[in-house]
CSV table of C-alpha atoms in Angstrom, one decimal:
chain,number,residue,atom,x,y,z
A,1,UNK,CA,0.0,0.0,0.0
A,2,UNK,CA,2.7,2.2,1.1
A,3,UNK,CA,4.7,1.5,-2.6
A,4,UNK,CA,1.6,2.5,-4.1
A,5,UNK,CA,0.9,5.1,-2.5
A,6,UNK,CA,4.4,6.8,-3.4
A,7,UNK,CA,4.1,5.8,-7.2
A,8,UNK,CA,0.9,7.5,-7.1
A,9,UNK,CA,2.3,10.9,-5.6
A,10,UNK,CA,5.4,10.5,-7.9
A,11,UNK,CA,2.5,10.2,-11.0
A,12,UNK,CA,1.2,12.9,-9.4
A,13,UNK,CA,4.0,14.7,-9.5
A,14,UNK,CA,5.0,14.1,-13.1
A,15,UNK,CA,2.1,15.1,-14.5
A,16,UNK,CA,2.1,18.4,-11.8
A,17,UNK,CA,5.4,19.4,-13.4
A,18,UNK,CA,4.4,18.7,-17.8
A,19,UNK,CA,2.0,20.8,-16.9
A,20,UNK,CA,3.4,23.5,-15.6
A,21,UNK,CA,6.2,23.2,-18.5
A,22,UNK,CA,3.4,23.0,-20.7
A,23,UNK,CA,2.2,26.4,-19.5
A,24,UNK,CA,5.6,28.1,-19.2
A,25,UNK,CA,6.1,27.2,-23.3
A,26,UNK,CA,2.7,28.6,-24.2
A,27,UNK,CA,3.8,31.3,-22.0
A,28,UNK,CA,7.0,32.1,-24.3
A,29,UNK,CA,5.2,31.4,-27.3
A,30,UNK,CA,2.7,34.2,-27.0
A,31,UNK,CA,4.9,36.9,-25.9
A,32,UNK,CA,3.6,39.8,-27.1
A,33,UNK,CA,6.1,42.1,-28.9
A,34,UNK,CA,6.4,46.1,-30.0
A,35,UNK,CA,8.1,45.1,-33.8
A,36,UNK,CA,7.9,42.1,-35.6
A,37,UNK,CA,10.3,39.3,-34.4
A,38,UNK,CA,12.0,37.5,-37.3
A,39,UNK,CA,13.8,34.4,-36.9
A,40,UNK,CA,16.4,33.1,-39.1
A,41,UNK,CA,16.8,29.3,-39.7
A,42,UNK,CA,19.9,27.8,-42.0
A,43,UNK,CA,22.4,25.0,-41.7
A,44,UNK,CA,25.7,24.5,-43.3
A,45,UNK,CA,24.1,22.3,-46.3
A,46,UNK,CA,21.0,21.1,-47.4
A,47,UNK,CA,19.6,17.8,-46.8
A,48,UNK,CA,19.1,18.1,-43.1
A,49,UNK,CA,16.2,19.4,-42.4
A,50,UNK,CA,16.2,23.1,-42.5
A,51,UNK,CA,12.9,23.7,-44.3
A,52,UNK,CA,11.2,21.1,-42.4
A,53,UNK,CA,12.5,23.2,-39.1
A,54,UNK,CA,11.5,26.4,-40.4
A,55,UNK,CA,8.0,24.8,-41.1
A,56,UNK,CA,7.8,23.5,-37.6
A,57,UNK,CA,8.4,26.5,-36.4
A,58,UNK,CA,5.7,28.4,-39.0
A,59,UNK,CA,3.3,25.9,-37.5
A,60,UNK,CA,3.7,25.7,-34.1
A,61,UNK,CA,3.7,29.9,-34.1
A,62,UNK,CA,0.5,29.8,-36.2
A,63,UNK,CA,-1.1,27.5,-33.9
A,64,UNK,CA,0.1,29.4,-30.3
A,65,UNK,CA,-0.4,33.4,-31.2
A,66,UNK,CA,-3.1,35.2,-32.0
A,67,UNK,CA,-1.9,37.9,-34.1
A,68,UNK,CA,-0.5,37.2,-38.0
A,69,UNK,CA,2.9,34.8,-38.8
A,70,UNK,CA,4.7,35.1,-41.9
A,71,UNK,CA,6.9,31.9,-42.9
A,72,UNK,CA,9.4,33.4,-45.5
A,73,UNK,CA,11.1,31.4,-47.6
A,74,UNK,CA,14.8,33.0,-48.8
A,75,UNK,CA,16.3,30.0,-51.0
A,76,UNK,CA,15.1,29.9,-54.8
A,77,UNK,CA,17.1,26.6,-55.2
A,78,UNK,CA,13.3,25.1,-55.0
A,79,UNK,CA,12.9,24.4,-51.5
A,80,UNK,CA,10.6,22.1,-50.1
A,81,UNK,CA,8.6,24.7,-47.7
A,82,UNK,CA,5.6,25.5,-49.7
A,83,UNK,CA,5.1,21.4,-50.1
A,84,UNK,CA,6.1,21.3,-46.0
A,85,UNK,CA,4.2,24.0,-45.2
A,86,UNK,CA,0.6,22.3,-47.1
A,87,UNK,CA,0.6,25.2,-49.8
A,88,UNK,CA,-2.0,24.6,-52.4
A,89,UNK,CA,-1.5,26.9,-55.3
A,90,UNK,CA,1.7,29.9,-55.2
A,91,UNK,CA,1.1,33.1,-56.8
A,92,UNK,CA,3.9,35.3,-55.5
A,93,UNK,CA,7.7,34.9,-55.1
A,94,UNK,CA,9.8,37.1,-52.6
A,95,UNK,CA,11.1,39.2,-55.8
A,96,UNK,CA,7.4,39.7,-57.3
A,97,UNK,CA,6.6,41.3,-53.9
A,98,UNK,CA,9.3,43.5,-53.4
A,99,UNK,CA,8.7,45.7,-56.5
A,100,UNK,CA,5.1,46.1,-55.4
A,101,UNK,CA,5.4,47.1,-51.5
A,102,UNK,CA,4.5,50.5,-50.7
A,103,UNK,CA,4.1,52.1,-47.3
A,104,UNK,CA,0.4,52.7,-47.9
A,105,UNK,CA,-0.2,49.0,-47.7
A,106,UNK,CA,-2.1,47.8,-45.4
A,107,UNK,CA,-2.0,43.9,-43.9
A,108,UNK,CA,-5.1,42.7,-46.3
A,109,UNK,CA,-3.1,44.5,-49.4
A,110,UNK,CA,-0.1,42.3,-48.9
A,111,UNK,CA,-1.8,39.0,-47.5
A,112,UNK,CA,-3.2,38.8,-51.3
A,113,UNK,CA,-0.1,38.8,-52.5
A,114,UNK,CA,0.7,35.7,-49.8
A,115,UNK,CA,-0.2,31.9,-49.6
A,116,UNK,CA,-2.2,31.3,-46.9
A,117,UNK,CA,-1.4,28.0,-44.7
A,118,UNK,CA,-4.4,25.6,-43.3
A,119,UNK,CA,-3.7,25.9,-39.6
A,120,UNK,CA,-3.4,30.0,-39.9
A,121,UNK,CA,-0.6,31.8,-40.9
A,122,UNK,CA,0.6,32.6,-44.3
A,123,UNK,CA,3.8,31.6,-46.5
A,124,UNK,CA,5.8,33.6,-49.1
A,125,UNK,CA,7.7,31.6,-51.5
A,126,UNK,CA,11.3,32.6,-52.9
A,127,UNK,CA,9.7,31.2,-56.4
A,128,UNK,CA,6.7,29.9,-58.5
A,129,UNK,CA,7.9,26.3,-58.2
A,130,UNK,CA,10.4,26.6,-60.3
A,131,UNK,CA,14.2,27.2,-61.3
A,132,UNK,CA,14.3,31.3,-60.6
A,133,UNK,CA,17.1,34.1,-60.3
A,134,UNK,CA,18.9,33.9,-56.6
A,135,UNK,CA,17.3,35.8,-54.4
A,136,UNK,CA,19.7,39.2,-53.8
A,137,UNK,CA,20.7,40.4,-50.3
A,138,UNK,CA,18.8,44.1,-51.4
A,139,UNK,CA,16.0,41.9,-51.9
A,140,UNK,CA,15.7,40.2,-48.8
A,141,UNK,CA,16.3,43.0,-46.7
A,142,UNK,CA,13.3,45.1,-48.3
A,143,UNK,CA,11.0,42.5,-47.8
A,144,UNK,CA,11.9,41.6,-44.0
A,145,UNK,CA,11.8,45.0,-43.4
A,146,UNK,CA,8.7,46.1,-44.5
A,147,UNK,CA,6.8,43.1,-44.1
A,148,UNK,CA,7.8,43.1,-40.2
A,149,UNK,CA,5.2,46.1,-40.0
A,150,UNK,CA,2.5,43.3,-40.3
A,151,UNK,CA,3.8,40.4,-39.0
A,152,UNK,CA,4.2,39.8,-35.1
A,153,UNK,CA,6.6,36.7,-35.9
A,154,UNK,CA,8.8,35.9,-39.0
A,155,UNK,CA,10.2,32.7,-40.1
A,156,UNK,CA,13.0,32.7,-42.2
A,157,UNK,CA,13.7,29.2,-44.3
A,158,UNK,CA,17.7,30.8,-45.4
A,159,UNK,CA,19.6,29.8,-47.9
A,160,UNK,CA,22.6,27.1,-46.6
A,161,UNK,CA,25.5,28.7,-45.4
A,162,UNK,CA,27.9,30.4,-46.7
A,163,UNK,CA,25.2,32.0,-49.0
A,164,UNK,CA,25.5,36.1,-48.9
A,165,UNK,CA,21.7,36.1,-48.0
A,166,UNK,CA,22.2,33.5,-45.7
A,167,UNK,CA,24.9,35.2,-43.9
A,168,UNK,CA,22.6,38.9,-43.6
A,169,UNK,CA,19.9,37.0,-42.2
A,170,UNK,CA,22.1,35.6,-39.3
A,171,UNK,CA,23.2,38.5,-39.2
A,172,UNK,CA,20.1,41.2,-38.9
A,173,UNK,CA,17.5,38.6,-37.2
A,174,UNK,CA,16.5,38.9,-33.7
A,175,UNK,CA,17.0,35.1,-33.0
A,176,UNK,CA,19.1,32.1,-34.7
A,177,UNK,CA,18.2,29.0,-35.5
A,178,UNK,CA,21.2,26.6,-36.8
A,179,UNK,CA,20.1,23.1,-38.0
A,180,UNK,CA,22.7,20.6,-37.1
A,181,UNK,CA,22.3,16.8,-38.7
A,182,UNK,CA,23.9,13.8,-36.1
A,183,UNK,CA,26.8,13.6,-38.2
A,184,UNK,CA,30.6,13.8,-37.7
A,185,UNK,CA,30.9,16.4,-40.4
A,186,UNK,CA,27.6,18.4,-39.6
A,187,UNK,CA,28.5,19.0,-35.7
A,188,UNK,CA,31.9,19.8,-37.0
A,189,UNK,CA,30.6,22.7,-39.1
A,190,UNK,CA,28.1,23.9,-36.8
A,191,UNK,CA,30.1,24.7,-34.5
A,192,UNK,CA,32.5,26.7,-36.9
A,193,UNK,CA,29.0,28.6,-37.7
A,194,UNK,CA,28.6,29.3,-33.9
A,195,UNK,CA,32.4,30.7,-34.1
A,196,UNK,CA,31.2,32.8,-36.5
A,197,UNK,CA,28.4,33.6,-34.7
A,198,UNK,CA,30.3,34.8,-31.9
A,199,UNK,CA,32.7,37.5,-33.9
A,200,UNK,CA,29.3,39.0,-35.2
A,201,UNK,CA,27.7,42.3,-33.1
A,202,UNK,CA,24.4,42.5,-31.5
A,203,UNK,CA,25.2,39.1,-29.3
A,204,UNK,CA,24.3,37.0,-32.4
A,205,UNK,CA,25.8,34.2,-30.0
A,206,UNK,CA,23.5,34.4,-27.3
A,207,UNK,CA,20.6,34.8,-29.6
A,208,UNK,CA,21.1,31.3,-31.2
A,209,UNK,CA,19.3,27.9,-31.0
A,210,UNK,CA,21.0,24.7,-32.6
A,211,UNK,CA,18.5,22.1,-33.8
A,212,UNK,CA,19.8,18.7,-33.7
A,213,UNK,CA,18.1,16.3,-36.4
A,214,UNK,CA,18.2,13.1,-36.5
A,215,UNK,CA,17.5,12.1,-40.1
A,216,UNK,CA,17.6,8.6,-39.4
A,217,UNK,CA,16.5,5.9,-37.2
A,218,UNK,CA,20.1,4.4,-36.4
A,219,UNK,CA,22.3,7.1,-34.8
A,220,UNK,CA,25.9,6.2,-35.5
A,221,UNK,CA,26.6,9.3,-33.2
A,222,UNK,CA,26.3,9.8,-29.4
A,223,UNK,CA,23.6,12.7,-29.2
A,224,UNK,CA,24.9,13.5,-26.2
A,225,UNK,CA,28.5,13.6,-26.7
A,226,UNK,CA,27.4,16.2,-30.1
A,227,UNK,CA,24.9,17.9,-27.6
A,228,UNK,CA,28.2,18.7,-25.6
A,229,UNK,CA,30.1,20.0,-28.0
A,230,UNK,CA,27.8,21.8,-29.2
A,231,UNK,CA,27.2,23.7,-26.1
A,232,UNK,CA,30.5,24.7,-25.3
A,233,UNK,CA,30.1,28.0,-27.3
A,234,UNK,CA,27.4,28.7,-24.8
A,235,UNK,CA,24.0,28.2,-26.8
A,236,UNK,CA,21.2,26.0,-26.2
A,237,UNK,CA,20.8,22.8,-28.3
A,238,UNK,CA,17.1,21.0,-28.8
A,239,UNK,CA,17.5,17.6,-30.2
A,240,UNK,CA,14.6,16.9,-32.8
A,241,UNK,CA,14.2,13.2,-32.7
A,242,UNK,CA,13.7,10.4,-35.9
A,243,UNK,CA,10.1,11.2,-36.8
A,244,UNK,CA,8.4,8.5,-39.7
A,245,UNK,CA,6.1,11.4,-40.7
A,246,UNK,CA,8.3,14.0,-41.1
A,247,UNK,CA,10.8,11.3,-43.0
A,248,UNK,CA,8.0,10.6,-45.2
A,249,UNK,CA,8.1,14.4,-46.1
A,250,UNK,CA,5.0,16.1,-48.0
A,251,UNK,CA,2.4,18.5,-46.0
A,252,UNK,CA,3.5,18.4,-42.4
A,253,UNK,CA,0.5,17.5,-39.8
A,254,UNK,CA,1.2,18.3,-36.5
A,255,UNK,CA,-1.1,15.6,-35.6
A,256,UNK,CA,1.0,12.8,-36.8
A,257,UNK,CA,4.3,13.5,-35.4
A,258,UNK,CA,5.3,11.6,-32.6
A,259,UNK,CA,5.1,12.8,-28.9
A,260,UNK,CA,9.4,13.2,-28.5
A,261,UNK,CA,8.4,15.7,-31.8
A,262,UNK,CA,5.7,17.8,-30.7
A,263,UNK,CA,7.5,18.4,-27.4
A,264,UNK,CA,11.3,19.2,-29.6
A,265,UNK,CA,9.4,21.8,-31.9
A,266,UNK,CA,7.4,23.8,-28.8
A,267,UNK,CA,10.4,23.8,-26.9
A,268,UNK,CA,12.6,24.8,-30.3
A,269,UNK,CA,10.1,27.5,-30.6
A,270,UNK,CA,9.8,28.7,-27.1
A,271,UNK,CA,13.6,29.0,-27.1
A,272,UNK,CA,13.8,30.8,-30.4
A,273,UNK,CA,10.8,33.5,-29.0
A,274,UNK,CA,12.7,33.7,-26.1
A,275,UNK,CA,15.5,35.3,-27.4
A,276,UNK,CA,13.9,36.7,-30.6
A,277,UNK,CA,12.2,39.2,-28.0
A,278,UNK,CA,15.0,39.3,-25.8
A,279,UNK,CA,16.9,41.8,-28.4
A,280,UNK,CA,15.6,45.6,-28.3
């Protein structure tokens, strides 16, 4: 009786303590915030999961806040976000949309211009699904700019590192996300990125997130031994667990993901609003 008696309280416990995380997450999620936030994502190649990051992010913002989320996509090497992000029909590339922003615009001008996403939110493509020009640093920072008048939070899907638009991204955001595959070479890399990082003004360091993504079922390396290195810098690192539906890639559905994966993205997200309102 007595053993059951603690296993109860320690249940009770557990479940006191998910829910209180639960809250602190939503908490951070819905911030409120003076200018528009914009967080960059990239990694140091493709292939690892940096769209489908940025579109967990898009998602889990759209779902949390109340007030309007912009997913931008800055890589016309035909990413996969508009197919991530459930995108029926794309009008409107970033470079369509610069020439036509004005001041006078108001948020339902420039929302017809954008794709909107099922759960809320909208998404503006760097191209029409196909093959187009790169998209140029001027560009980029015309759009962010001016579209951060309308848009509480910002995702940015960057171009892989080195890319000039890439780097001003890392640069001029409020917070960092770096997407790190579970690979010798990829933990290597990142943490040359978060050297980088920590030469660059505005504490671009301690404005950072690293995303760990497992791409696979069979981890060859020690998550926590990368985890470690990985912190050393001084930034936090989420670990985004093997998921079968976000392996199987099309639409993503919140849904479907696994429980390890709905926890990684809110806490990915929380961390990224975190310090995304952090900066002044």
């Amino acid at each position: 009786t007595h053993r059951t008696g603690r296993s109860l309280r320690r249940l009770a416990s557990s479940a006191s303590q998910e829910v209180t995380e639960q809250t602190r997450i939503a908490k951070e999620l819905q911030q409120p915030v003076t200018t528009g936030r914009v967080i960059a994502v990239t990694s140091i190649r493709g292939g690892v999961g940096k769209s489908t990051v940025a579109a967990l992010l898009g998602r889990t913002f759209n779902h949390y806040r109340h007030d309007p989320v912009l997913t931008l996509e800055a890589d016309a090497a035909l990413g996969t976000l508009p197919v991530r992000m459930g995108a029926e029909s794309v009008r409107w590339s970033c470079g369509d949309l610069a020439r036509i922003l004005t001041p006078a615009m108001q948020l339902t001008d420039v929302t017809g211009y954008l794709a909107p996403v099922s759960d809320g939110g909208w998404l503006l493509p760097a191209s029409q699904g196909r093959v187009g020009a790169p998209l140029d640093v001027r560009t980029y920072r015309k759009v962010t700019l001016a579209l951060r008048r309308y848009f509480a939070v910002t995702v940015v899907d960057c171009e892989t590192l080195p890319g000039e638009v890439a780097r001003t991204a890392m640069d001029t955001a409020h917070a960092r996300v770096v997407v790190a595959p579970t690979t010798v070479e990829g933990v290597g890399g990142t943490r040359q990125v978060l050297d980088w990082l920590a030469g660059l003004p505005h504490s671009a360091l301690a404005t950072t997130v690293v995303a760990l993504t497992a791409n696979s079922p069979d981890m060859i390396l020690d998550v926590k031994a990368a985890t470690a290195h990985l912190k050393e810098p001084g930034v936090t690192v989420v670990v985004l667990p093997y998921d079968r539906h976000l392996a199987g890639g099309g639409p993503i559905r919140t849904d479907l993901l696994g429980r390890a994966t709905q926890d990684a993205a809110l806490r990915l997200a929380a961390e990224a609003m975190h310090r995304a309102v952090r900066v002044r």
